[in-house]
Short mmCIF file of C-alpha atoms in Angstrom, two decimals:
data_model
loop_
_atom_site.label_atom_id
_atom_site.label_comp_id
_atom_site.label_asym_id
_atom_site.label_seq_id
_atom_site.Cartn_x
_atom_site.Cartn_y
_atom_site.Cartn_z
CA MET A 25 14.52 -33.07 30.86
CA LYS A 26 14.84 -30.00 28.64
CA TYR A 27 13.87 -30.16 24.98
CA VAL A 28 15.56 -27.96 22.37
CA ILE A 29 13.24 -26.74 19.63
CA HIS A 30 15.18 -24.11 17.68
CA ASN A 31 18.65 -22.88 18.57
CA GLN A 32 17.97 -21.02 21.85
CA VAL A 33 14.32 -22.06 22.15
CA VAL A 34 14.15 -24.60 24.94
CA LEU A 35 11.07 -26.18 26.53
CA ALA A 36 11.01 -27.50 30.08
CA ARG A 37 9.88 -30.88 28.75
CA ALA A 38 9.20 -32.66 25.49
CA PRO A 39 6.10 -31.29 23.75
CA GLU A 40 2.90 -33.32 23.72
CA GLY A 41 -0.19 -33.42 21.57
CA PRO A 42 -1.00 -33.40 17.85
CA LEU A 43 1.27 -30.44 17.06
CA ALA A 44 4.43 -31.70 18.75
CA ALA A 45 5.85 -32.95 15.46
CA TYR A 46 5.36 -29.55 13.80
CA LEU A 47 6.88 -27.22 16.40
CA VAL A 48 10.42 -27.33 14.95
CA ALA A 49 9.14 -26.46 11.46
CA PHE A 50 6.96 -23.72 12.96
CA ALA A 51 9.97 -22.24 14.76
CA ASN A 52 12.05 -22.37 11.56
CA ALA A 53 9.28 -20.58 9.65
CA LEU A 54 9.13 -17.82 12.25
CA GLY A 55 12.90 -17.46 12.15
CA ALA A 56 12.82 -17.14 8.36
CA GLN A 57 10.30 -14.29 8.72
CA GLY A 58 12.73 -12.30 10.84
CA TYR A 59 11.27 -12.74 14.32
CA SER A 60 13.68 -12.11 17.17
CA VAL A 61 14.73 -14.98 19.42
CA GLU A 62 12.58 -13.66 22.26
CA ARG A 63 9.44 -13.37 20.11
CA LEU A 64 10.15 -16.79 18.62
CA LYS A 65 10.42 -18.35 22.09
CA VAL A 66 7.08 -16.87 23.16
CA GLN A 67 5.22 -18.10 20.08
CA VAL A 68 6.66 -21.64 20.20
CA ARG A 69 5.80 -22.01 23.89
CA ILE A 70 2.24 -20.83 23.27
CA ALA A 71 1.96 -23.35 20.41
CA ALA A 72 3.24 -26.11 22.74
CA ARG A 73 0.63 -25.26 25.40
CA PHE A 74 -2.09 -25.23 22.75
CA SER A 75 -0.96 -28.66 21.52
CA GLN A 76 -1.15 -30.04 25.06
CA TRP A 77 -4.67 -28.61 25.46
CA LEU A 78 -5.73 -30.25 22.16
CA LYS A 79 -4.42 -33.61 23.40
CA GLN A 80 -6.49 -33.34 26.57
CA ARG A 81 -9.60 -32.88 24.43
CA GLY A 82 -8.79 -35.66 22.00
CA VAL A 83 -8.36 -33.39 18.97
CA GLY A 84 -6.13 -34.77 16.21
CA ALA A 85 -3.95 -32.66 13.94
CA ARG A 86 -6.26 -33.06 10.92
CA ASP A 87 -9.30 -32.08 13.00
CA ILE A 88 -7.95 -28.73 14.20
CA ARG A 89 -10.12 -25.74 13.30
CA PHE A 90 -9.79 -22.03 13.97
CA ASP A 91 -12.66 -22.33 16.46
CA HIS A 92 -10.36 -24.41 18.67
CA THR A 93 -8.11 -21.37 19.15
CA ILE A 94 -11.12 -19.35 20.37
CA LEU A 95 -12.08 -22.07 22.85
CA TYR A 96 -8.48 -22.30 24.04
CA LEU A 97 -8.24 -18.55 24.61
CA ARG A 98 -11.43 -18.66 26.68
CA TYR A 99 -9.95 -21.55 28.67
CA ARG A 100 -6.75 -19.61 29.30
CA ILE A 101 -8.62 -16.54 30.51
CA ARG A 102 -10.80 -18.58 32.89
CA HIS A 103 -8.22 -20.97 34.33
CA VAL A 104 -4.75 -19.43 34.09
CA ARG A 105 -4.04 -17.01 36.91
CA GLY A 106 -1.05 -14.70 37.18
CA GLN A 107 -0.02 -15.12 33.53
CA SER A 108 -0.68 -12.73 30.68
CA CYS A 109 -2.57 -14.04 27.65
CA VAL A 110 -1.95 -10.94 25.56
CA ASN A 111 0.41 -12.71 23.10
CA ASP A 112 -1.67 -15.88 22.70
CA ARG A 113 -4.13 -14.61 20.09
CA ALA A 114 -1.49 -13.42 17.58
CA ALA A 115 0.70 -16.50 18.13
CA LEU A 116 -2.20 -18.87 17.51
CA ARG A 117 -3.17 -16.99 14.36
CA HIS A 118 0.40 -17.41 13.06
CA LEU A 119 0.29 -21.10 14.02
CA ILE A 120 -2.99 -21.74 12.16
CA ASP A 121 -1.66 -19.90 9.07
CA PHE A 122 1.48 -22.06 9.19
CA LEU A 123 -0.49 -25.31 9.52
CA ARG A 124 -2.66 -24.34 6.55
CA SER A 125 0.35 -23.42 4.42
CA GLU A 126 1.90 -26.82 5.21
CA GLY A 127 -1.30 -28.64 4.34
CA VAL A 128 -1.67 -30.04 7.87
CA ILE A 129 -5.17 -28.60 8.19
CA ALA A 130 -7.59 -27.59 5.47
CA VAL A 131 -8.47 -24.00 4.66
CA GLU A 132 -11.91 -23.43 6.13
CA LYS A 133 -14.59 -22.10 3.85
CA ALA A 134 -15.99 -18.75 4.91
CA ALA A 135 -19.63 -18.67 5.81
CA THR A 136 -21.67 -18.05 2.72
CA ARG A 137 -23.32 -14.67 2.56
CA ARG A 138 -25.64 -13.05 0.09
CA VAL A 139 -23.67 -10.98 -2.37
CA PRO A 140 -25.60 -7.83 -3.38
CA PRO A 141 -26.52 -7.74 -7.09
CA ALA A 142 -24.69 -4.41 -7.43
CA GLU A 143 -21.47 -6.11 -6.27
CA ILE A 144 -21.94 -8.98 -8.75
CA CYS A 145 -22.40 -6.50 -11.60
CA ALA A 146 -19.36 -4.45 -10.50
CA GLN A 147 -17.17 -7.56 -10.36
CA ALA A 148 -18.30 -8.62 -13.85
CA TYR A 149 -17.22 -5.17 -15.06
CA ALA A 150 -13.86 -5.59 -13.29
CA GLU A 151 -13.30 -8.92 -15.08
CA TYR A 152 -14.10 -7.23 -18.40
CA LEU A 153 -11.51 -4.50 -17.72
CA ARG A 154 -8.91 -7.09 -16.79
CA ASP A 155 -9.56 -9.78 -19.42
CA ALA A 156 -10.97 -7.91 -22.43
CA GLN A 157 -9.41 -4.48 -22.01
CA ALA A 158 -6.15 -5.68 -20.40
CA LEU A 159 -6.09 -2.68 -18.09
CA VAL A 160 -3.57 -2.57 -15.26
CA ALA A 161 -4.71 -3.42 -11.73
CA VAL A 162 -4.40 0.17 -10.49
CA THR A 163 -6.89 1.43 -13.09
CA ILE A 164 -9.37 -1.31 -12.23
CA ILE A 165 -9.04 -0.55 -8.52
CA ASN A 166 -9.76 3.12 -9.25
CA TYR A 167 -12.74 2.53 -11.57
CA VAL A 168 -14.73 -0.23 -9.84
CA PRO A 169 -15.63 1.57 -6.56
CA PHE A 170 -17.26 4.42 -8.53
CA VAL A 171 -19.28 1.93 -10.57
CA ARG A 172 -20.29 0.05 -7.42
CA ASP A 173 -21.47 3.29 -5.79
CA PHE A 174 -23.37 4.23 -8.96
CA LEU A 175 -25.20 0.90 -9.06
CA HIS A 176 -26.03 1.16 -5.37
CA TYR A 177 -27.29 4.71 -5.93
CA CYS A 178 -29.61 3.50 -8.71
CA PHE A 179 -30.74 0.12 -7.35
CA GLY A 180 -29.80 -0.06 -3.66
CA ASP A 181 -29.43 -3.67 -2.48
CA GLY A 182 -32.14 -4.86 -4.86
CA LYS A 183 -32.05 -6.40 -8.31
CA VAL A 184 -29.89 -4.58 -10.87
CA THR A 185 -31.96 -3.99 -13.99
CA LEU A 186 -29.64 -2.07 -16.29
CA SER A 187 -32.32 -1.54 -18.93
CA ARG A 188 -34.06 0.82 -16.50
CA LEU A 189 -31.12 3.22 -16.38
CA ARG A 190 -31.84 6.72 -17.65
CA ALA A 191 -29.78 9.86 -18.24
CA ALA A 192 -31.32 11.42 -15.11
CA ASP A 193 -29.75 8.64 -13.00
CA VAL A 194 -26.31 9.37 -14.43
CA VAL A 195 -26.59 13.15 -14.04
CA GLY A 196 -28.02 12.86 -10.51
CA PHE A 197 -25.18 10.61 -9.35
CA VAL A 198 -22.49 12.95 -10.71
CA GLN A 199 -24.16 16.06 -9.30
CA LEU A 200 -24.40 14.40 -5.89
CA ASN A 201 -20.82 13.17 -5.68
CA ALA A 202 -18.68 15.58 -7.72
CA PRO A 203 -18.82 18.45 -5.16
CA ARG A 204 -17.47 16.10 -2.47
CA LEU A 205 -14.42 15.06 -4.48
CA HIS A 206 -11.12 16.62 -5.41
CA LEU A 207 -11.08 17.75 -9.05
CA LYS A 208 -8.91 14.84 -10.16
CA ARG A 209 -11.09 12.30 -8.36
CA ALA A 210 -14.25 13.85 -9.85
CA LYS A 211 -12.79 13.56 -13.35
CA LEU A 212 -11.77 9.97 -12.61
CA MET A 213 -15.34 9.24 -11.51
CA THR A 214 -16.82 10.51 -14.79
CA THR A 215 -14.22 8.56 -16.79
CA ALA A 216 -15.13 5.37 -14.92
CA LEU A 217 -18.85 5.97 -15.52
CA ARG A 218 -18.37 6.49 -19.25
CA SER A 219 -16.31 3.31 -19.44
CA PHE A 220 -18.96 1.31 -17.57
CA LEU A 221 -21.87 2.69 -19.59
CA ARG A 222 -20.10 1.89 -22.87
CA TYR A 223 -19.50 -1.62 -21.51
CA VAL A 224 -23.17 -2.30 -20.65
CA ARG A 225 -24.29 -0.88 -24.01
CA SER A 226 -21.88 -3.17 -25.87
CA ARG A 227 -23.42 -6.13 -24.03
CA GLY A 228 -26.92 -5.04 -25.05
CA ASP A 229 -28.05 -4.34 -21.47
CA VAL A 230 -28.98 -0.78 -22.46
CA THR A 231 -29.80 0.68 -25.85
CA LEU A 232 -29.29 4.35 -25.04
CA ASP A 233 -25.89 6.04 -25.30
CA LEU A 234 -25.80 6.92 -21.60
CA ALA A 235 -22.05 7.55 -21.72
CA ALA A 236 -22.84 10.78 -23.57
CA ALA A 237 -25.06 11.83 -20.66
CA VAL A 238 -22.18 11.87 -18.15
CA PRO A 239 -21.59 15.55 -17.27
CA VAL A 240 -18.20 17.08 -17.92
CA VAL A 241 -16.43 18.17 -14.75
CA ALA A 242 -15.20 21.75 -15.04
CA ASN A 243 -11.47 21.71 -15.66
CA TRP A 244 -9.62 24.92 -14.93
CA SER A 245 -6.21 24.50 -16.50
CA MET A 246 -3.66 24.12 -13.72
CA PRO A 247 -5.66 25.95 -11.01
CA SER A 248 -2.98 26.00 -8.32
CA ILE A 249 0.76 26.18 -7.82
CA PRO A 250 2.26 22.71 -7.13
CA ARG A 251 3.03 22.21 -3.46
CA ALA A 252 6.76 21.56 -3.48
CA ILE A 253 9.10 21.05 -0.55
CA SER A 254 11.98 23.55 -0.69
CA ALA A 255 15.61 22.60 -1.18
CA ASP A 256 16.46 23.90 2.32
CA GLN A 257 13.71 21.81 3.91
CA THR A 258 14.91 18.73 2.02
CA ARG A 259 18.48 19.25 3.25
CA GLN A 260 17.22 19.75 6.81
CA LEU A 261 15.17 16.56 6.62
CA LEU A 262 18.01 14.42 5.28
CA ALA A 263 20.39 15.81 7.91
CA SER A 264 17.94 14.84 10.67
CA ILE A 265 18.03 11.10 9.84
CA ASP A 266 20.16 8.98 12.18
CA ARG A 267 22.18 6.83 9.78
CA HIS A 268 23.83 4.87 12.60
CA THR A 269 20.79 2.56 12.80
CA ALA A 270 19.43 0.07 10.27
CA VAL A 271 16.07 1.85 10.12
CA GLY A 272 17.82 5.19 9.69
CA ARG A 273 19.91 3.91 6.78
CA ARG A 274 16.77 2.58 5.11
CA ASN A 275 14.81 5.80 5.65
CA TYR A 276 17.69 7.94 4.41
CA ALA A 277 17.98 5.92 1.19
CA ILE A 278 14.23 6.15 0.57
CA LEU A 279 14.10 9.91 1.18
CA LEU A 280 17.13 10.44 -1.03
CA LEU A 281 15.45 8.52 -3.87
CA LEU A 282 12.37 10.73 -3.52
CA ALA A 283 14.38 13.95 -3.40
CA ARG A 284 17.09 13.29 -6.00
CA LEU A 285 15.10 11.29 -8.58
CA GLY A 286 11.56 12.46 -7.91
CA LEU A 287 10.20 8.91 -7.74
CA ARG A 288 6.61 8.19 -6.78
CA SER A 289 6.02 6.35 -3.50
CA GLY A 290 4.93 3.21 -5.38
CA GLU A 291 8.03 3.29 -7.56
CA VAL A 292 10.22 3.30 -4.45
CA ALA A 293 8.16 0.64 -2.68
CA PHE A 294 8.25 -1.83 -5.58
CA LEU A 295 11.89 -1.29 -6.45
CA GLU A 296 13.66 -4.68 -6.63
CA LEU A 297 17.29 -5.69 -6.30
CA ASP A 298 17.45 -6.63 -9.99
CA ASP A 299 16.32 -3.11 -10.95
CA ILE A 300 19.69 -1.69 -9.92
CA ASP A 301 22.52 -1.99 -12.46
CA TRP A 302 25.55 -1.17 -10.35
CA GLY A 303 27.98 -1.57 -13.24
CA SER A 304 26.38 1.06 -15.49
CA GLY A 305 24.94 3.17 -12.68
CA GLN A 306 21.36 2.78 -13.91
CA LEU A 307 18.04 2.38 -12.12
CA ASN A 308 15.16 0.57 -13.84
CA VAL A 309 11.94 2.04 -12.44
CA ARG A 310 8.43 0.65 -12.87
CA GLY A 311 6.30 3.68 -13.64
CA LYS A 312 2.60 4.16 -14.15
CA SER A 313 0.73 1.73 -16.42
CA GLY A 314 3.67 -0.68 -16.13
CA GLN A 315 6.09 1.31 -18.28
CA ARG A 316 9.79 1.09 -17.47
CA ASN A 317 12.02 4.14 -17.09
CA GLU A 318 15.79 3.92 -17.01
CA LEU A 319 17.27 6.63 -14.81
CA PRO A 320 20.87 7.42 -13.94
CA LEU A 321 21.76 6.44 -10.39
CA PRO A 322 23.48 9.41 -8.68
CA ALA A 323 26.55 8.51 -6.66
CA ASP A 324 25.09 9.67 -3.33
CA VAL A 325 21.86 7.72 -3.89
CA GLY A 326 23.78 4.58 -4.85
CA LYS A 327 25.99 4.93 -1.78
CA ALA A 328 22.93 5.29 0.49
CA ILE A 329 21.24 2.22 -0.99
CA ALA A 330 24.43 0.17 -0.79
CA GLY A 331 24.88 1.21 2.85
CA TYR A 332 21.39 -0.04 3.67
CA LEU A 333 21.81 -3.31 1.75
CA GLN A 334 25.13 -4.07 3.43
CA ASN A 335 24.38 -2.88 6.97
CA GLY A 336 20.65 -2.57 7.47
CA ARG A 337 18.49 -4.78 5.29
CA PRO A 338 17.22 -7.85 7.18
CA PRO A 339 17.96 -11.30 5.72
CA SER A 340 15.04 -12.21 3.47
CA ALA A 341 14.12 -14.15 0.34
CA SER A 342 12.20 -11.11 -0.90
CA ARG A 343 13.66 -9.31 -3.93
CA ARG A 344 12.31 -5.96 -2.81
CA VAL A 345 15.04 -3.44 -1.98
CA PHE A 346 13.31 -1.92 1.04
CA LEU A 347 11.86 -4.18 3.74
CA SER A 348 9.94 -3.66 6.95
CA ALA A 349 12.06 -3.51 10.09
CA ARG A 350 9.74 -5.67 12.19
CA ALA A 351 8.65 -9.26 11.66
CA PRO A 352 7.14 -10.55 9.55
CA ILE A 353 9.75 -9.13 7.18
CA THR A 354 7.95 -8.05 4.02
CA GLY A 355 8.39 -5.53 1.24
CA PHE A 356 7.32 -1.92 1.67
CA GLY A 357 3.95 -0.75 0.38
CA PRO A 358 3.20 2.67 -1.17
CA ASN A 359 1.31 3.69 1.97
CA GLY A 360 4.34 2.72 4.02
CA VAL A 361 6.54 5.15 2.11
CA GLY A 362 4.02 7.95 2.70
CA SER A 363 3.89 7.14 6.43
CA LEU A 364 7.69 7.17 6.59
CA VAL A 365 7.75 10.66 5.05
CA ARG A 366 5.10 11.95 7.44
CA ARG A 367 6.86 10.62 10.54
CA SER A 368 10.26 11.87 9.37
CA LEU A 369 8.93 15.39 8.81
CA GLN A 370 7.28 15.42 12.22
CA ARG A 371 10.44 14.25 13.99
CA ALA A 372 12.51 16.87 12.18
CA GLY A 373 10.00 19.62 13.07
CA ILE A 374 9.68 20.70 9.43
CA ASP A 375 6.57 22.61 8.39
CA ALA A 376 6.48 21.25 4.82
CA PRO A 377 3.76 22.14 2.27
CA THR A 378 2.22 18.66 2.70
CA THR A 379 2.97 15.50 4.64
CA GLY A 380 3.13 13.23 1.57
CA ALA A 381 5.87 11.89 -0.67
CA HIS A 382 4.74 13.64 -3.86
CA GLN A 383 6.04 17.03 -2.72
CA PHE A 384 9.60 15.82 -3.37
CA ARG A 385 8.63 15.16 -6.97
CA HIS A 386 7.30 18.70 -7.29
CA GLY A 387 10.37 20.03 -5.50
CA LEU A 388 12.80 18.33 -7.89
CA ALA A 389 10.92 19.61 -10.95
CA THR A 390 10.84 23.14 -9.56
CA GLN A 391 14.60 23.08 -8.87
CA MET A 392 15.31 21.77 -12.38
CA LEU A 393 13.16 24.52 -13.88
CA ASN A 394 14.96 27.17 -11.83
CA HIS A 395 18.28 25.86 -13.12
CA GLY A 396 17.18 26.21 -16.75
CA ALA A 397 16.04 22.67 -17.57
CA SER A 398 13.58 22.34 -20.44
CA ILE A 399 10.09 20.87 -20.20
CA SER A 400 11.21 17.77 -22.10
CA GLU A 401 14.18 17.27 -19.76
CA ILE A 402 11.99 17.57 -16.67
CA GLY A 403 9.39 15.23 -18.19
CA GLY A 404 12.09 12.70 -19.01
CA VAL A 405 13.27 12.56 -15.39
CA LEU A 406 9.74 12.35 -14.00
CA GLY A 407 8.61 9.77 -16.53
CA HIS A 408 5.89 11.94 -18.07
CA ARG A 409 4.61 10.79 -21.45
CA CYS A 410 2.60 13.94 -22.09
CA PRO A 411 4.27 17.42 -22.10
CA GLN A 412 1.03 18.91 -20.76
CA THR A 413 1.56 17.00 -17.51
CA THR A 414 4.97 18.60 -17.06
CA LYS A 415 3.78 22.12 -17.85
CA ILE A 416 2.24 22.44 -14.41
CA TYR A 417 5.78 23.08 -13.13
CA CYS A 418 6.11 26.19 -15.34
CA LYS A 419 3.43 28.03 -13.45
CA VAL A 420 4.50 31.20 -11.71
CA ASP A 421 3.67 32.07 -8.11
CA ILE A 422 2.39 35.64 -8.66
CA LYS A 423 2.11 36.39 -4.95
CA ALA A 424 5.77 35.49 -4.44
CA LEU A 425 6.83 37.58 -7.44
CA ARG A 426 5.16 40.70 -6.02
CA THR A 427 7.76 40.75 -3.25
CA LEU A 428 10.47 41.08 -5.92
CA ALA A 429 8.80 43.89 -7.90
CA LEU A 430 10.69 47.18 -8.09
CA PRO A 431 8.87 50.32 -6.89
CA TRP A 432 7.33 52.50 -9.62
CA PRO A 433 9.46 55.61 -10.25
CA GLY A 434 7.93 58.63 -8.55
CA GLY A 435 5.82 56.59 -6.17
CA VAL A 436 2.29 55.24 -6.48
CA ARG A 437 -0.03 57.21 -8.74
#
């Protein structure tokens, strides 16, 4: 007798074992995450076989542990001939996650391990930045790895005795690491060190003003021309996108946001449905440090987003505008936007200045400058709070200008 689990998911017989009562809810959860019917069938059938195996070994629902999935996979490999077990591992991981989320089984505690003293000190500093300084998560994520590396450089895996720190330790660490880093990363490293050393001095762990010992990284004002994608390359890229598919409509809308509004990859990734005011044609963008920027929504960008929302975006409870195309359906991440740009450029055969998303931001600013926009106007569109940040786009490419120079009358002298 056949047993219907979820719409088109049918088992040859009624499920057995401790998980039989949870298979329908498991199937519904997979369906809500956007899995196709075929993938859903495979995962439910694997869960049913696992439940039957648990019954044979007398394991109750509350006694299930992740180790049981490992034992089951070994059993399948040894005893099941002529059937592939390639999907079992992922399906069982999804099943265990579902059972934990439903409270059927307890979350297992990870094996305790010795946390290095340097890591404990770095995490205490992170809590200080978050709770006392109220810094945004991105800043903390950028600062803490440098501090962790500094502590490891000074103390290794041993005890962290901050009172033993000396100026030579600070200078040695910067001299070792600065040459390996991009200029901006090197400056970020020294900023993080000064912050940390002021923090430990305020706590009384050190008495010396070691923050003053942090070397200054040489800062040549705007050393290079911004790498901007050209207007022709942008048009070629947008024309190469197949907008007859759901993925194509999504990618086109993302690339158009980058090109027409100069948004950062994170600003595109974290854009939510409520950030779009269709009535007034406004876009509310979350910029750096949490600030909000209201930007006009160009007609072509709005049309592209609407096309994706109506005929491309998968059904989901997520409020993010752009979602992954494959299950589990989740919101885009900043790295995902960068990967999308890289793949799109490769498919279009475009030899762009870089493979990242930031070149569209440079490209928009350069085009605005060429059309006579002021520094303040460009900064307003890009969300710059400091005019100095925008001035990088006023730099002149001397090598390119030489090709436009008129010959000196009478020839070279």
